[in-house]
Tab-separated table of C-alpha atoms in Angstrom:
chain	number	residue	atom	x	y	z
A	296	MET	CA	145.711	167.129	76.765
A	297	ALA	CA	147.436	163.750	77.055
A	298	ASP	CA	151.036	163.564	78.302
A	299	PRO	CA	153.381	162.875	75.339
A	300	HIS	CA	155.609	160.712	77.557
A	301	GLN	CA	152.660	158.500	78.623
A	302	LEU	CA	152.577	155.196	76.748
A	303	PHE	CA	148.920	154.294	77.539
A	304	ASP	CA	145.821	156.363	78.048
A	305	ASP	CA	144.254	156.496	81.496
A	306	THR	CA	140.793	155.035	81.033
A	307	SER	CA	139.973	154.404	84.674
A	308	SER	CA	137.851	157.537	84.941
A	309	ALA	CA	135.901	156.663	81.790
A	310	GLN	CA	135.203	153.167	83.076
A	311	SER	CA	134.057	154.522	86.364
A	312	ARG	CA	131.789	156.969	84.606
A	313	GLY	CA	130.400	154.217	82.347
A	314	TYR	CA	129.857	151.877	85.254
A	315	GLY	CA	128.166	154.584	87.191
A	316	ALA	CA	125.912	155.374	84.263
A	317	GLN	CA	124.817	151.760	84.007
A	318	ARG	CA	124.053	151.453	87.699
A	319	ALA	CA	120.609	152.252	88.840
A	320	PRO	CA	120.067	155.260	91.082
A	321	GLY	CA	119.506	152.850	93.919
A	322	GLY	CA	123.252	152.427	94.275
A	323	LEU	CA	123.840	148.674	94.081
A	324	GLY	CA	122.524	147.769	90.651
A	325	TYR	CA	119.318	146.182	91.935
A	326	PRO	CA	115.805	147.213	90.813
A	327	THR	CA	114.684	150.383	92.445
A	328	ALA	CA	111.570	150.880	94.478
A	329	SER	CA	109.792	152.267	91.450
A	330	ALA	CA	109.643	148.726	89.954
A	331	SER	CA	107.042	147.088	92.202
A	332	PRO	CA	107.138	143.313	92.934
A	333	GLN	CA	103.703	142.948	91.341
A	334	SER	CA	104.901	144.334	88.027
A	335	ALA	CA	108.011	142.170	88.132
A	336	PHE	CA	105.901	139.076	88.866
A	337	LEU	CA	103.399	139.814	86.135
A	338	GLY	CA	106.200	140.393	83.677
A	339	ASP	CA	107.483	136.851	84.168
A	340	PRO	CA	106.073	134.584	81.393
A	341	VAL	CA	106.325	131.496	83.619
A	342	SER	CA	104.192	133.207	86.255
A	343	ASN	CA	101.651	134.225	83.634
A	344	MET	CA	101.426	130.648	82.396
A	345	ALA	CA	100.960	129.349	85.962
A	346	MET	CA	98.218	131.866	86.614
A	347	ALA	CA	96.433	130.902	83.397
A	348	TYR	CA	96.680	127.191	84.268
A	349	GLY	CA	95.337	127.816	87.766
A	350	SER	CA	92.415	129.805	86.384
A	351	SER	CA	91.643	126.971	83.959
A	352	LEU	CA	91.612	124.393	86.779
A	353	ALA	CA	89.354	126.602	88.883
A	354	ALA	CA	86.938	127.004	85.973
A	355	GLN	CA	86.848	123.250	85.382
A	356	GLY	CA	86.233	122.569	89.071
A	357	LYS	CA	83.415	125.102	89.200
A	358	GLU	CA	81.844	123.549	86.110
A	359	LEU	CA	82.021	120.089	87.690
A	360	VAL	CA	80.433	121.288	90.927
A	361	ASP	CA	77.721	123.224	89.097
A	362	LYS	CA	76.916	120.249	86.899
A	363	ASN	CA	76.657	117.877	89.898
A	364	ASP	CA	75.789	114.914	87.689
A	365	TRP	CA	75.796	111.685	89.658
A	366	GLU	CA	74.171	109.562	86.977
A	367	VAL	CA	75.937	106.622	85.411
A	368	GLN	CA	76.486	106.952	81.685
A	369	TYR	CA	74.958	104.387	79.336
A	370	GLN	CA	75.762	103.207	75.864
A	371	GLN	CA	73.040	101.216	74.093
A	372	ASP	CA	71.257	100.412	77.382
A	373	THR	CA	74.509	99.109	78.895
A	374	PRO	CA	76.423	100.943	81.645
A	375	VAL	CA	79.737	102.394	80.537
A	376	ALA	CA	82.854	100.709	81.925
A	377	PRO	CA	84.247	102.307	85.129
A	378	ARG	CA	87.412	103.440	83.354
A	379	PHE	CA	85.258	105.677	81.142
A	380	ASP	CA	82.856	106.964	83.827
A	381	VAL	CA	83.822	108.239	87.275
A	382	ASN	CA	80.296	107.546	88.566
A	383	ALA	CA	80.302	103.879	87.576
A	384	PRO	CA	80.583	101.524	90.582
A	385	ASP	CA	83.646	99.304	90.795
A	386	LEU	CA	85.050	96.936	93.398
A	387	TYR	CA	88.592	98.312	93.612
A	388	ILE	CA	87.994	100.802	96.427
A	389	PRO	CA	85.652	98.512	98.439
A	390	ALA	CA	87.995	95.518	98.168
A	391	MET	CA	91.109	97.490	99.127
A	392	ALA	CA	89.202	99.252	101.909
A	393	PHE	CA	87.996	95.930	103.348
A	394	ILE	CA	91.526	94.514	103.435
A	395	THR	CA	92.905	97.729	104.919
A	396	TYR	CA	90.150	97.749	107.546
A	397	VAL	CA	91.160	94.255	108.695
A	398	LEU	CA	94.821	95.329	108.911
A	399	VAL	CA	93.948	98.504	110.830
A	400	ALA	CA	91.786	96.460	113.187
A	401	GLY	CA	94.773	94.189	113.849
A	402	LEU	CA	96.923	97.250	114.538
A	403	ALA	CA	94.365	98.631	116.968
A	404	LEU	CA	94.114	95.312	118.789
A	405	GLY	CA	97.906	95.080	118.937
A	406	THR	CA	98.283	98.507	120.539
A	407	GLN	CA	95.836	97.377	123.237
A	408	ASP	CA	97.635	94.047	123.834
A	409	ARG	CA	94.552	92.165	122.639
A	410	PHE	CA	95.840	90.878	119.312
A	411	SER	CA	95.433	87.244	118.364
A	412	PRO	CA	95.026	85.526	114.975
A	413	ASP	CA	91.650	84.147	116.041
A	414	LEU	CA	90.371	87.574	117.050
A	415	LEU	CA	91.602	89.113	113.801
A	416	GLY	CA	89.889	86.353	111.797
A	417	LEU	CA	86.699	86.936	113.781
A	418	GLN	CA	86.883	90.638	112.937
A	419	ALA	CA	87.243	89.940	109.213
A	420	SER	CA	84.528	87.287	109.113
A	421	SER	CA	82.151	89.515	111.074
A	422	ALA	CA	82.582	92.397	108.629
A	423	LEU	CA	82.116	90.055	105.667
A	424	ALA	CA	79.026	88.472	107.227
A	425	TRP	CA	77.378	91.858	107.802
A	426	LEU	CA	78.098	92.850	104.202
A	427	THR	CA	76.526	89.625	102.945
A	428	LEU	CA	73.440	90.129	105.096
A	429	GLU	CA	73.101	93.676	103.795
A	430	VAL	CA	73.187	92.571	100.179
A	431	LEU	CA	70.679	89.749	100.738
A	432	ALA	CA	68.329	92.019	102.690
A	433	ILE	CA	68.367	94.682	99.969
A	434	LEU	CA	67.791	92.149	97.196
A	435	LEU	CA	64.884	90.646	99.129
A	436	SER	CA	63.415	94.095	99.785
A	437	LEU	CA	63.692	95.048	96.123
A	438	TYR	CA	61.879	91.853	95.223
A	439	LEU	CA	59.104	92.411	97.775
A	440	VAL	CA	58.395	95.973	96.689
A	441	THR	CA	58.658	94.920	93.025
A	442	VAL	CA	61.298	97.423	92.046
A	443	ASN	CA	62.389	97.147	88.434
A	444	THR	CA	65.982	98.364	88.573
A	445	ASP	CA	69.289	97.602	86.916
A	446	LEU	CA	71.056	97.232	90.272
A	447	THR	CA	73.080	94.030	90.360
A	448	THR	CA	74.636	92.171	93.263
A	449	ILE	CA	78.063	93.496	92.295
A	450	ASP	CA	76.732	97.063	92.279
A	451	LEU	CA	75.326	96.626	95.773
A	452	VAL	CA	78.606	95.191	97.061
A	453	ALA	CA	80.454	98.160	95.565
A	454	PHE	CA	78.104	100.765	97.057
A	455	LEU	CA	77.968	99.121	100.482
A	456	GLY	CA	81.738	98.594	100.549
A	457	TYR	CA	82.476	102.311	100.482
A	458	LYS	CA	81.706	102.580	104.190
A	459	TYR	CA	84.963	100.779	105.020
A	460	VAL	CA	86.865	103.890	103.941
A	461	GLY	CA	85.192	105.923	106.673
A	462	MET	CA	85.702	103.130	109.184
A	463	ILE	CA	89.437	103.136	108.481
A	464	GLY	CA	89.645	106.895	108.991
A	465	GLY	CA	87.714	106.718	112.247
A	466	VAL	CA	89.877	103.948	113.736
A	467	LEU	CA	93.141	105.634	112.707
A	468	MET	CA	92.072	108.958	114.210
A	469	GLY	CA	91.010	107.080	117.336
A	470	LEU	CA	94.475	105.562	117.648
A	471	LEU	CA	96.117	108.970	117.221
A	472	PHE	CA	93.792	111.296	119.150
A	473	GLY	CA	91.637	109.037	121.277
A	474	LYS	CA	87.864	108.812	121.315
A	475	ILE	CA	87.389	112.487	120.484
A	476	GLY	CA	89.178	112.101	117.162
A	477	TYR	CA	87.342	108.839	116.540
A	478	TYR	CA	83.879	110.308	117.019
A	479	LEU	CA	84.628	113.467	115.034
A	480	VAL	CA	86.022	111.685	111.983
A	481	LEU	CA	83.571	108.791	112.091
A	482	GLY	CA	80.654	111.198	112.471
A	483	TRP	CA	81.730	113.181	109.419
A	484	CYS	CA	82.195	109.961	107.425
A	485	CYS	CA	78.779	108.696	108.518
A	486	VAL	CA	77.102	111.850	107.248
A	487	SER	CA	79.033	111.581	103.982
A	488	ILE	CA	78.115	107.947	103.349
A	489	PHE	CA	74.464	108.683	104.231
A	490	VAL	CA	74.261	111.465	101.651
A	491	PHE	CA	76.134	109.346	99.111
A	492	MET	CA	73.784	106.387	99.471
A	493	ILE	CA	70.681	108.588	99.284
A	494	ARG	CA	71.790	110.290	96.093
A	495	THR	CA	73.070	107.096	94.492
A	496	LEU	CA	70.160	104.780	95.272
A	497	ARG	CA	67.651	107.503	94.479
A	498	LEU	CA	68.878	107.488	90.896
A	499	LYS	CA	68.697	103.709	90.766
A	500	ILE	CA	65.399	103.064	92.554
A	501	LEU	CA	63.215	106.156	92.401
A	502	ALA	CA	64.214	107.051	88.852
A	503	GLU	CA	62.909	103.683	87.661
A	504	ALA	CA	59.610	104.398	89.394
A	505	ALA	CA	59.313	107.747	87.631
A	506	ALA	CA	60.067	106.069	84.309
A	507	GLU	CA	57.286	103.561	84.957
A	508	GLY	CA	54.813	106.402	85.557
A	509	ILE	CA	54.246	105.593	89.240
A	510	PRO	CA	52.892	108.635	91.152
A	511	VAL	CA	55.334	110.254	93.542
A	512	ARG	CA	52.913	109.974	96.458
A	513	GLY	CA	51.782	106.490	95.553
A	514	ALA	CA	52.005	103.656	98.059
A	515	ARG	CA	54.564	101.699	96.038
A	516	ASN	CA	56.734	104.737	95.538
A	517	GLN	CA	56.599	105.464	99.274
A	518	LEU	CA	57.942	101.969	99.904
A	519	ARG	CA	60.815	102.660	97.518
A	520	MET	CA	61.627	105.855	99.390
A	521	TYR	CA	61.551	104.065	102.740
A	522	LEU	CA	63.823	101.368	101.356
A	523	THR	CA	66.314	103.969	100.140
A	524	MET	CA	66.303	105.722	103.511
A	525	ALA	CA	66.686	102.432	105.394
A	526	VAL	CA	69.727	101.354	103.363
A	527	ALA	CA	71.356	104.766	103.821
A	528	ALA	CA	70.620	104.857	107.567
A	529	ALA	CA	72.040	101.355	108.082
A	530	GLN	CA	75.494	102.409	106.904
A	531	PRO	CA	76.366	104.707	109.853
A	532	LEU	CA	75.028	102.144	112.315
A	533	LEU	CA	77.216	99.385	110.908
A	534	MET	CA	80.225	101.693	110.736
A	535	TYR	CA	79.899	102.350	114.459
A	536	TRP	CA	79.089	98.730	115.353
A	537	LEU	CA	82.188	97.374	113.592
A	538	THR	CA	84.650	99.946	114.978
A	539	PHE	CA	83.624	101.193	118.449
A	540	HIS	CA	85.342	98.299	120.244
A	541	LEU	CA	88.648	99.023	118.478
A	542	VAL	CA	89.147	102.428	120.130
A	543	ARG	CA	89.701	102.812	123.869
């Protein structure tokens, strides 16, 4: 019974009881061990959305790898513009890679106290001369073996210019980790560019032969295969020839 002389009721015990009832048996108000972290994570809608988005990206990547379509898309016998087809050749990467290769070559020469404007110009002109000789040799070979293909001079410059990306990586790794890093990275890039050229030129050269009804084991088709292999094999050789003197 409440004291008649007491002006206010003592509610401290009730508050303590209410607070204690709201607290979890753990003692500090935090989730108990019975609520596992996995259930708490799965109950978060943001986490569920992130998991769904990650699963969607993985499915798209698997579909792209399984499809493995390296062919250039066409619209009314005309190749689709590069902005609409990731397999279409363009000169952006080769041009930027060539300029970057010249700059990296200057950096490598500078770290070895061998830099000079004349030597840097010789490096750039040498790389450009080899690229020009490659294009002329391929065009002459295509003419001699009478290959009917839609390969243009710009396409060849684009395909052959991709090797400068691997050359840049090899020289940079050589500057950072010495010759071991240079040979490891350049070797991997050489294998990559070899496979890339084989698969790309095969679609351009051998596919035209199949469309013309030329037998696979025919003499002319064998020449086309040898030409494809020769162009692909020349890329690693030139990558090494244009970079080995930059790493010491």
